[in-house]
mmCIF file of C-alpha atoms in Angstrom:
data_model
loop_
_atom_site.group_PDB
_atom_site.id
_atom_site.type_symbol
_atom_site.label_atom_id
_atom_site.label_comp_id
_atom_site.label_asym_id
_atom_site.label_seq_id
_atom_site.Cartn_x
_atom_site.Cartn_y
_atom_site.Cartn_z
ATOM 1 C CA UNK Q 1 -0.081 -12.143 46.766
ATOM 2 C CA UNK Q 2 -0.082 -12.227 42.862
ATOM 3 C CA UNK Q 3 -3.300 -14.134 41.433
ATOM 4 C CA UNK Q 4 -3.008 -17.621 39.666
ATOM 5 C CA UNK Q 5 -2.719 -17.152 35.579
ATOM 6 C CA UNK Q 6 -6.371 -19.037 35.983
ATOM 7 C CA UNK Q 7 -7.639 -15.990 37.830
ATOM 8 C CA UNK Q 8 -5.619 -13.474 35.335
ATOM 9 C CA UNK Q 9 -7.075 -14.517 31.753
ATOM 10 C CA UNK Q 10 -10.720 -14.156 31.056
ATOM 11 C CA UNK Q 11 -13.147 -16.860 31.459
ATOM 12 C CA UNK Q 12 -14.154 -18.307 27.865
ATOM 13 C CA UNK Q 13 -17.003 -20.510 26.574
ATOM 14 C CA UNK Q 14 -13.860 -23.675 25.475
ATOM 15 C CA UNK Q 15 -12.127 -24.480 28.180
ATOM 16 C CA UNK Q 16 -9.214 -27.503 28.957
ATOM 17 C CA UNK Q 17 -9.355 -29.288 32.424
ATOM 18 C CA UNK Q 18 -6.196 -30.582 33.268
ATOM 19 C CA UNK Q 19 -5.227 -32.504 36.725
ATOM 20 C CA UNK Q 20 -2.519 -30.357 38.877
ATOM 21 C CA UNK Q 21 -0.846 -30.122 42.279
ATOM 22 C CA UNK Q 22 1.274 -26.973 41.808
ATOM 23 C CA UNK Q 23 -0.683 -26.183 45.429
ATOM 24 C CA UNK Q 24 0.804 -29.110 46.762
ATOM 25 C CA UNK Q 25 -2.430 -30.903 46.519
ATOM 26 C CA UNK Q 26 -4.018 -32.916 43.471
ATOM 27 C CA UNK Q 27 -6.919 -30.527 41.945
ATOM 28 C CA UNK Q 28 -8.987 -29.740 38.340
ATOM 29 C CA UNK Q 29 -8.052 -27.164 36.534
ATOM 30 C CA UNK Q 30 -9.680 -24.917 33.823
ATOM 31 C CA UNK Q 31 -7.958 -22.846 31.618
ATOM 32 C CA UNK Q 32 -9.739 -20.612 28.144
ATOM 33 C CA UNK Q 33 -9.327 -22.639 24.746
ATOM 34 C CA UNK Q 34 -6.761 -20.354 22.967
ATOM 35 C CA UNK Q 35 -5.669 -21.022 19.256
ATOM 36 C CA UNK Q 36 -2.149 -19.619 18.089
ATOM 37 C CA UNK Q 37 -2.566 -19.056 14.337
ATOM 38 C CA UNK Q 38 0.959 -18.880 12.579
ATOM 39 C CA UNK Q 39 0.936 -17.643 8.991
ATOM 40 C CA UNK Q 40 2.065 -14.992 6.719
ATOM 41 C CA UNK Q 41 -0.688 -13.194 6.174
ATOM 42 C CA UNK Q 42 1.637 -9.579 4.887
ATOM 43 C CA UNK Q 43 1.466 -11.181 1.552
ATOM 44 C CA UNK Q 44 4.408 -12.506 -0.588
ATOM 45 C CA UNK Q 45 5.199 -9.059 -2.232
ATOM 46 C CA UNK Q 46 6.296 -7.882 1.278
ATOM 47 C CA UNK Q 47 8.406 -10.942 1.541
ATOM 48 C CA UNK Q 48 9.873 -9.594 -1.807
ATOM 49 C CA UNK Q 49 10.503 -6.429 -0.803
ATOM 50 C CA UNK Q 50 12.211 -7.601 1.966
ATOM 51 C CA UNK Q 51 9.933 -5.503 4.434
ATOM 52 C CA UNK Q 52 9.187 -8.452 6.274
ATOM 53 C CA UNK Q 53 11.057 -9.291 9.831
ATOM 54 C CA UNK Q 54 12.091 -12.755 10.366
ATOM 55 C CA UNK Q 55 9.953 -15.031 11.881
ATOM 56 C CA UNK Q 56 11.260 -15.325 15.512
ATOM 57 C CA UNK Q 57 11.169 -11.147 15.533
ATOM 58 C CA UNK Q 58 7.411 -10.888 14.559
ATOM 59 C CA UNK Q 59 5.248 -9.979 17.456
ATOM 60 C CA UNK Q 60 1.904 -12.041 18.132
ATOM 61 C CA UNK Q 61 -1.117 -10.132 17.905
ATOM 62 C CA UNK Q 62 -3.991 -10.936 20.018
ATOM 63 C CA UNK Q 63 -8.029 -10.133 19.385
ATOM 64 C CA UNK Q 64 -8.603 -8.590 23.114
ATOM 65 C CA UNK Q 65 -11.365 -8.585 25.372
ATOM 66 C CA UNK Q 66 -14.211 -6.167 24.090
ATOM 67 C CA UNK Q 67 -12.604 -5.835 20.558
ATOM 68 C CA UNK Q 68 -13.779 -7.529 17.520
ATOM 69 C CA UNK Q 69 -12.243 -8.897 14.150
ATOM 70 C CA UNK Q 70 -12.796 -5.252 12.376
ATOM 71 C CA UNK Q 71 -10.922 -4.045 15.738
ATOM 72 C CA UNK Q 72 -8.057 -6.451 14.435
ATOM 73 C CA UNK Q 73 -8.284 -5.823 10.878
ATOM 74 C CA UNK Q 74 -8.687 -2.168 11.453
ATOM 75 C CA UNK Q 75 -5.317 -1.676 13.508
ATOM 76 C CA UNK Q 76 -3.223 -4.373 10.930
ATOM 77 C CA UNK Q 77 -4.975 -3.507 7.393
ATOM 78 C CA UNK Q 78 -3.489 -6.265 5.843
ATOM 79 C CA UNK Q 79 -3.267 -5.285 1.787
ATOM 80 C CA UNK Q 80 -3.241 -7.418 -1.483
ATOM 81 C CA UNK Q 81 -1.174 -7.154 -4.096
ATOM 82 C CA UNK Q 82 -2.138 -7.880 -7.741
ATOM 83 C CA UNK Q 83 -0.418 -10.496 -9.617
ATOM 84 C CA UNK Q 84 0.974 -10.253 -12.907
ATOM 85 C CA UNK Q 85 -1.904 -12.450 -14.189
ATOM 86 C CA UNK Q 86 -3.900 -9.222 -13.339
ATOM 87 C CA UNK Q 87 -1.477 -6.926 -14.370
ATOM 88 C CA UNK Q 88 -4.170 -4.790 -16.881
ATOM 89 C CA UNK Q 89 -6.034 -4.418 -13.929
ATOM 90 C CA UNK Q 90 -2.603 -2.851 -11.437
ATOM 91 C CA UNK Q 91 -2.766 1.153 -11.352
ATOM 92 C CA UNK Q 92 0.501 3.327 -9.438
ATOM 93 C CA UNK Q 93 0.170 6.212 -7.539
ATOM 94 C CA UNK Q 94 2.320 8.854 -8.903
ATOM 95 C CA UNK Q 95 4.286 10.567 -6.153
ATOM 96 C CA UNK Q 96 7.812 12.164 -4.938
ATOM 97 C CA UNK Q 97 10.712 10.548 -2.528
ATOM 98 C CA UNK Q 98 12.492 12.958 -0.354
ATOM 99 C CA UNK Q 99 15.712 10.841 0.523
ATOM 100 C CA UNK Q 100 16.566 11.656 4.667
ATOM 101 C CA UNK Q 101 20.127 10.478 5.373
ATOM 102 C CA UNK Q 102 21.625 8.264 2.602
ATOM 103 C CA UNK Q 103 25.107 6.666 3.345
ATOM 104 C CA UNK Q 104 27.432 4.758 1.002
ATOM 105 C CA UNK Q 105 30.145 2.456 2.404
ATOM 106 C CA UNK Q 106 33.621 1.816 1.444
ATOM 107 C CA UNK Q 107 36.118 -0.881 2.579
ATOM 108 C CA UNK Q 108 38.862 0.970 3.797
ATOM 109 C CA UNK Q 109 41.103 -1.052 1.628
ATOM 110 C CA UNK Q 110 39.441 0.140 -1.245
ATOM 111 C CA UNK Q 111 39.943 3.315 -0.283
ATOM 112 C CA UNK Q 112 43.497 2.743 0.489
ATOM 113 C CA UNK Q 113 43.905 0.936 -3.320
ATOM 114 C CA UNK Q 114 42.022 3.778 -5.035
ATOM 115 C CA UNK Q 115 39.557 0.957 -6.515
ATOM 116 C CA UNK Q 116 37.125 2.006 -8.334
ATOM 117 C CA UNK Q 117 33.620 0.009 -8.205
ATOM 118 C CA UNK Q 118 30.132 0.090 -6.871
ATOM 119 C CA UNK Q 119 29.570 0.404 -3.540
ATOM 120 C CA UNK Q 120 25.920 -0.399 -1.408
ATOM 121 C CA UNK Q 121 23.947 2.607 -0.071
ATOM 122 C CA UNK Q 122 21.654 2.259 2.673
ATOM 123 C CA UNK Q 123 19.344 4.882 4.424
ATOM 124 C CA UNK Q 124 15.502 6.119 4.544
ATOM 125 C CA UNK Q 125 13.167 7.956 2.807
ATOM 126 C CA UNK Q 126 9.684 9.466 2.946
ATOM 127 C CA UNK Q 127 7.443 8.849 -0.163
ATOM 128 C CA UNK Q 128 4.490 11.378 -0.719
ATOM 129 C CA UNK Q 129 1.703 11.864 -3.007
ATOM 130 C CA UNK Q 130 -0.806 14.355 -3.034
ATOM 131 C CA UNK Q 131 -3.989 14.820 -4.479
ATOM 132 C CA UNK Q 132 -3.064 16.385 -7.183
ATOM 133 C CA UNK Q 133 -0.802 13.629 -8.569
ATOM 134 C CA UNK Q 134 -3.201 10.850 -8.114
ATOM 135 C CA UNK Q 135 -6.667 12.506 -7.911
ATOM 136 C CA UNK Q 136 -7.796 10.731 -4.779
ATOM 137 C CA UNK Q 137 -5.958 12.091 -1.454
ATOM 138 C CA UNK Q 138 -2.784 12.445 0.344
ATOM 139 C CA UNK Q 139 -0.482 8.779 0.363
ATOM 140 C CA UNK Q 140 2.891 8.792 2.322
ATOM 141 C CA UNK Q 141 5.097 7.129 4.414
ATOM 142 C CA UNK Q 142 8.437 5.658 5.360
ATOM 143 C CA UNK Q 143 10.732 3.613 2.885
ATOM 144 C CA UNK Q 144 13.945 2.180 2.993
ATOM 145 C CA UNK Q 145 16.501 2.959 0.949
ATOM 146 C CA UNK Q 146 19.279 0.341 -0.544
ATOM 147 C CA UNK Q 147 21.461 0.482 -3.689
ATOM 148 C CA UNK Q 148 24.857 0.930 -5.297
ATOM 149 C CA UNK Q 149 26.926 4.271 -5.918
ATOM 150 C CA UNK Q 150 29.287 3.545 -9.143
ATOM 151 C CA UNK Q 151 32.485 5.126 -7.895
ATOM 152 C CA UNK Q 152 35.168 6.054 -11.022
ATOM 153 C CA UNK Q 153 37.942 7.659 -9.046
ATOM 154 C CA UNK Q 154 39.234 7.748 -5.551
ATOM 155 C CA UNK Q 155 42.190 10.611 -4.541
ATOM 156 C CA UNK Q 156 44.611 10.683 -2.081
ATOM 157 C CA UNK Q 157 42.707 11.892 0.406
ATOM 158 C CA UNK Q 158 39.815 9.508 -0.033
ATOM 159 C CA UNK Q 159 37.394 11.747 -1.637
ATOM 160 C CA UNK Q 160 34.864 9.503 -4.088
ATOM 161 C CA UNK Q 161 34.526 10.349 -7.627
ATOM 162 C CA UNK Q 162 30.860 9.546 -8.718
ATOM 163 C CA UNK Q 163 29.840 8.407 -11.804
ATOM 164 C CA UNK Q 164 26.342 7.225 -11.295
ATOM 165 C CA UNK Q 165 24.293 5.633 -8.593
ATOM 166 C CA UNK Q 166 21.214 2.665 -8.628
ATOM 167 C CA UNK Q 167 18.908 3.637 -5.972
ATOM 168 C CA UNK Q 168 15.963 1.208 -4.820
ATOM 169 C CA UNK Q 169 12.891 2.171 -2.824
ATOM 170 C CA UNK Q 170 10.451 -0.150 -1.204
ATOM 171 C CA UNK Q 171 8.328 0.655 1.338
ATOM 172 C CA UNK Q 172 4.661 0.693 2.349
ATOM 173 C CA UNK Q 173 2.369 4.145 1.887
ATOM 174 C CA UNK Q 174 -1.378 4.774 2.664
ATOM 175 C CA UNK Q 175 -3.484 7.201 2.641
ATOM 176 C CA UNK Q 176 -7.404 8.163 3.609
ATOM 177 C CA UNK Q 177 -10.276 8.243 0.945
ATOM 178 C CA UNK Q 178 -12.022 11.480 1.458
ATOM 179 C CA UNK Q 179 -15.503 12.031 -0.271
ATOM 180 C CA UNK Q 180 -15.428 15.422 -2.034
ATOM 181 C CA UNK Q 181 -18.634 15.843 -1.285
ATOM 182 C CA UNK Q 182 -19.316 15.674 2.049
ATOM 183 C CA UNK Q 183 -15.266 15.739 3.391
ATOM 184 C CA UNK Q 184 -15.445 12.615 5.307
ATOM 185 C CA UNK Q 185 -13.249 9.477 5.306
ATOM 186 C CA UNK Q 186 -14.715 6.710 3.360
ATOM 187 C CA UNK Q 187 -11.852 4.403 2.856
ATOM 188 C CA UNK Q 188 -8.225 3.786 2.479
ATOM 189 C CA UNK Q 189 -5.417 4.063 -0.480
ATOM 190 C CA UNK Q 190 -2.682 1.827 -0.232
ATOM 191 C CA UNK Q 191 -0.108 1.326 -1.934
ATOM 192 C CA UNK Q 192 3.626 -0.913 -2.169
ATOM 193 C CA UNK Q 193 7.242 -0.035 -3.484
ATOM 194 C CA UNK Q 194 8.850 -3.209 -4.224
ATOM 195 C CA UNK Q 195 12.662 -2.962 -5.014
ATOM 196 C CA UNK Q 196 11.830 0.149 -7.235
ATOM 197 C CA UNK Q 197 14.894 0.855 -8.862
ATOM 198 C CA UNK Q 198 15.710 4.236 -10.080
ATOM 199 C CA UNK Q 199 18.711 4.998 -12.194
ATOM 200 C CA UNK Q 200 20.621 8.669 -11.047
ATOM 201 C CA UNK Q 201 23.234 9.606 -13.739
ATOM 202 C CA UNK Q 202 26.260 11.541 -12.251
ATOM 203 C CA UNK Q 203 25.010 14.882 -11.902
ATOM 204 C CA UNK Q 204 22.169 14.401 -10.071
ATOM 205 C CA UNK Q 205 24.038 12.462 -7.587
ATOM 206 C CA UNK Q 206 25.863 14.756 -5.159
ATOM 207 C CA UNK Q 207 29.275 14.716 -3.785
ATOM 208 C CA UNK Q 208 29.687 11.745 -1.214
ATOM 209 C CA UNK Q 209 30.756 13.821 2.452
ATOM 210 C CA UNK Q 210 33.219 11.965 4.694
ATOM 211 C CA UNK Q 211 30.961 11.297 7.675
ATOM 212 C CA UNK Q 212 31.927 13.400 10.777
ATOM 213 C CA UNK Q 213 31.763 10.222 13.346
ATOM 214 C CA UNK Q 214 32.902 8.439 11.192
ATOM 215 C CA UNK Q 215 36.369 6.375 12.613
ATOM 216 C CA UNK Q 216 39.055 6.036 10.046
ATOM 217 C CA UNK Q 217 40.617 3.295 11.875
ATOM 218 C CA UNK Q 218 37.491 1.187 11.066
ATOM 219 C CA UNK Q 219 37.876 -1.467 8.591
ATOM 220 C CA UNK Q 220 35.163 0.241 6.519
ATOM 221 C CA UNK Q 221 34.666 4.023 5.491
ATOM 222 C CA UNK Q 222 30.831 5.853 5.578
ATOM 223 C CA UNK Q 223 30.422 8.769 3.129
ATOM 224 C CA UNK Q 224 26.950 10.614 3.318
ATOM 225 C CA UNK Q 225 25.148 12.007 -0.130
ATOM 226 C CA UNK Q 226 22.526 14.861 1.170
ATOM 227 C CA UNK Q 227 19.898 14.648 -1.486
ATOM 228 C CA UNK Q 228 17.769 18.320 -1.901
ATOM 229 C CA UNK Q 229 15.649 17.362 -4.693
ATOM 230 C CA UNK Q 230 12.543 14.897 -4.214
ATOM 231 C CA UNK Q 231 12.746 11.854 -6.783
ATOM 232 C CA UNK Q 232 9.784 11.296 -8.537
ATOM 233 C CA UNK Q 233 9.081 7.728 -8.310
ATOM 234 C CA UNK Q 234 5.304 5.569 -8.367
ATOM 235 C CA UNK Q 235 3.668 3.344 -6.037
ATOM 236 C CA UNK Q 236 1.860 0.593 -7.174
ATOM 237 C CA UNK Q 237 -1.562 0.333 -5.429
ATOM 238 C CA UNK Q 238 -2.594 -2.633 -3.609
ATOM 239 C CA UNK Q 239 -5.772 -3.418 -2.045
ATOM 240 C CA UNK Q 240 -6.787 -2.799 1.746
ATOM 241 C CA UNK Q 241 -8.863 -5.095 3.884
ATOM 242 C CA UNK Q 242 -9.421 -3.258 7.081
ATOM 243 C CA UNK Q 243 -12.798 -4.972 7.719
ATOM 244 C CA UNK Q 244 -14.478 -7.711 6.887
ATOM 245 C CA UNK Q 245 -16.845 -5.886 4.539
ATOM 246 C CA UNK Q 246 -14.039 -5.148 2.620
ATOM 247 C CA UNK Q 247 -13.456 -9.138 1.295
ATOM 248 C CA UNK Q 248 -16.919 -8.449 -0.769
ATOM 249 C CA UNK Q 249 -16.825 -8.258 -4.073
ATOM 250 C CA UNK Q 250 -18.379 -4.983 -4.201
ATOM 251 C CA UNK Q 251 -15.389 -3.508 -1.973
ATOM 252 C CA UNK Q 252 -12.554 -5.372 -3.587
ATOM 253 C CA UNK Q 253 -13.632 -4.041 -6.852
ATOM 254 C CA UNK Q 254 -13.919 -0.159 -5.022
ATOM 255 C CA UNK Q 255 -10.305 -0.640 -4.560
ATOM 256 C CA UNK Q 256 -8.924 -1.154 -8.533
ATOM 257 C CA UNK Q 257 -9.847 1.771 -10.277
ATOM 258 C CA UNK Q 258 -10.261 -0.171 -13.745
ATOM 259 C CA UNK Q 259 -13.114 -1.890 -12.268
ATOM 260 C CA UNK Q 260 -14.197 1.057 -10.218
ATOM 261 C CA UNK Q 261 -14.701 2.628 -13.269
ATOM 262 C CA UNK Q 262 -17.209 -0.010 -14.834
ATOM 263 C CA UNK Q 263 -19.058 -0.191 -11.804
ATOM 264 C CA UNK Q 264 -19.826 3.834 -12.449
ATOM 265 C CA UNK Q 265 -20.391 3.369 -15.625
ATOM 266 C CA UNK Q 266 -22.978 0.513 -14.876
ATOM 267 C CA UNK Q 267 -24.851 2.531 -12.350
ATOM 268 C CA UNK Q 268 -25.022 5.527 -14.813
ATOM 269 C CA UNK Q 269 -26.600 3.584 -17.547
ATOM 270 C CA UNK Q 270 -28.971 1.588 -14.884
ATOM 271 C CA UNK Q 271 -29.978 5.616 -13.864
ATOM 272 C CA UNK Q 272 -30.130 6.480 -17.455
ATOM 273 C CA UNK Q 273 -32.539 3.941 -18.347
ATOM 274 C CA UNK Q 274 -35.291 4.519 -15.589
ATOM 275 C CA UNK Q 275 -34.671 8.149 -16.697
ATOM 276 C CA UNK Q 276 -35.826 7.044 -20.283
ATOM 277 C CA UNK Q 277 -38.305 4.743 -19.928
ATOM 278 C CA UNK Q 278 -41.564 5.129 -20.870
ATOM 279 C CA UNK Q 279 -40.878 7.924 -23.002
ATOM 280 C CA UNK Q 280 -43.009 8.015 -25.702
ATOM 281 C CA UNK Q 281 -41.460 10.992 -27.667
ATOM 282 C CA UNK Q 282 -38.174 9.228 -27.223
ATOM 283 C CA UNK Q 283 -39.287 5.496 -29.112
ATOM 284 C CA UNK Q 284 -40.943 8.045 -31.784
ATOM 285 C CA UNK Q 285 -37.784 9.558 -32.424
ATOM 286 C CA UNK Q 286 -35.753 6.444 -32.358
ATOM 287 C CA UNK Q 287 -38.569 4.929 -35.000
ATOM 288 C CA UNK Q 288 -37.773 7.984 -37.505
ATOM 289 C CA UNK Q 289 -33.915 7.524 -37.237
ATOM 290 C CA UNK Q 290 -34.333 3.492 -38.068
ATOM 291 C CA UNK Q 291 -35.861 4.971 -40.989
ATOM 292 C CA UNK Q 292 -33.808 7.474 -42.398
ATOM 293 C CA UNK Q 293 -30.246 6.807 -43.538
ATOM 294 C CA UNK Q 294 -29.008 10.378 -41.223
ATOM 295 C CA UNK Q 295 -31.375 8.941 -38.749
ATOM 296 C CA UNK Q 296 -28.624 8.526 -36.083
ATOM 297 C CA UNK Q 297 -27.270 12.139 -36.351
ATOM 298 C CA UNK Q 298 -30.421 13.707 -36.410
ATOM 299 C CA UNK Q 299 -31.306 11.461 -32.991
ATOM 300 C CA UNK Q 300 -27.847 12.531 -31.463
ATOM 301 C CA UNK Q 301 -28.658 16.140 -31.717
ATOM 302 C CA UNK Q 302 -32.720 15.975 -30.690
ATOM 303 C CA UNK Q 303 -31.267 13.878 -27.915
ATOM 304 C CA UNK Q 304 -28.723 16.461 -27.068
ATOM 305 C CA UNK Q 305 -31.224 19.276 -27.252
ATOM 306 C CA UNK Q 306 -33.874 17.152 -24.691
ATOM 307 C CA UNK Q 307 -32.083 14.988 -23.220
ATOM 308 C CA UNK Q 308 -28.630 16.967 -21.225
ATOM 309 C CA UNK Q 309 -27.830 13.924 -19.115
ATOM 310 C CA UNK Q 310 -26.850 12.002 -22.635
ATOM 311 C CA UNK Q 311 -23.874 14.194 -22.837
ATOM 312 C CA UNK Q 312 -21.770 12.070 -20.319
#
């Protein structure tokens, strides 16, 4: 005999007593307080991008027994993306797309016309940057593909003539943070394609290929394009929160690289000053420079002579 859904679910420290006779007798019931939180929390640049499922498709997600919040945020990493009101703080992560199997379809009418137009392309594509393009680590992942081929010319036997093709990528990418130092993970690199749009003139656009399964009794007619050369093409980065440490303003500001930046440059100066104080020699020197009118260039080089870490 299967247990009651009371038995099944985990005792919890809420709990709703109702009145029942599902036994066939009147008894009290207790049942766990559960709360069903409904929101978009992908962000509205997935929504954009059109990366996001419809509503009725999305799955719930569920803290479980003997997990925690960073359990949650670790396995979603929900990301932010800057807005344009921050836009001289957004940085991309330069990278390549290798395009998988890209497909352009005609109506068959078209084809039977010989009408020339544009034409949507659909099909996926793996985006991939390494360290040496961004400085950080390896970033990839999957991305869909969508578009238009321009087609100039169709023959009699329903071969395409291309003159050009609009390709757009979007897609999510991410990548670990490695310390060079000591090799370990420290962090992620995200990062978001949103309806890029690249523009292919027609030689770098090859043939379109009748495809093999393809029926030509169908009202429509699929042509594939086999891409060998990766597209370069940038990510812009976003920002990761997979934990709650990383909502502090010390991590949020870990993940833009402009502000990164003055953060290091902050704690080199706070090092460089307990370096130099109480120097003696050093407010002796600065004294003589005040006084002379090539005071400053004759400080620069005794500095550079004593002091090496004045260099940076």
């Amino acid at each position: 005999m299967s247990k009651y859904i009371q038995d099944q679910i985990f005792k919890s420290r809420l709990t709703i007593t109702y009145r029942t006779n599902i036994t066939g007798t009147p008894q009290q019931e207790k049942l766990p307080y559960r709360i069903l939180v409904l929101g978009e929390f992908e962000g509205r640049s997935k929504r954009a991008a059109g990366l996001l499922p419809a509503l009725s498709e999305r799955s719930v997600r569920s803290i479980k027994r003997g997990t925690t919040v960073d359990d949650h945020l670790h396995e979603v990493v929900p990301t932010w993306h800057l807005p344009k009101a921050l836009s001289h703080l957004k940085s991309t992560l330069p990278g390549t797309v290798t395009l998988d199997r890209i497909v352009c379809t005609v109506p068959s009418g078209a084809i039977a016309r010989k009408e020339p137009g544009k034409y949507p392309i659909t099909g996926a594509a793996h985006f991939e940057s390494t360290p040496e393009d961004n400085g950080l680590s390896r970033v990839d992942g999957q991305i869909v593909v969508g578009g238009t081929l321009e087609v100039s010319a169709i023959d009699d036997a329903g071969n395409l003539t291309v003159q050009g093709a609009t390709i757009t990528f979007s897609g999510e990418v991410v990548g670990d943070t490695v310390d060079p130092s000591t090799r370990k993970k420290v962090g992620l690199v995200t990062g978001l394609l949103r309806n890029r749009q690249i523009v292919l003139p027609a030689d770098q656009v090859p043939a379109p290929v009748a495809d093999e399964n393809d029926d030509e009794t169908s009202k429509s007619r699929v042509f594939v394009l086999s891409f060998t050369k990766p597209i370069p093409v940038s990510a812009e980065r976003t920002v990761p929160f997979a934990s709650m440490r990383d909502f502090s303003p010390d991590a949020v500001a870990s993940s833009i690289p402009e502000l990164q930046r003055l953060r290091v440059i902050k704690l080199m100066m706070l090092e460089l000053q307990s370096m130099l104080r109480n120097r003696p020699e050093l407010r002796a020197q600065m004294k003589r420079a005040i006084a002379s009118p090539d005071g400053l260039k004759e400080l620069q080089k005794w500095a550079k002579d004593n002091y090496k870490m004045l260099e940076i």
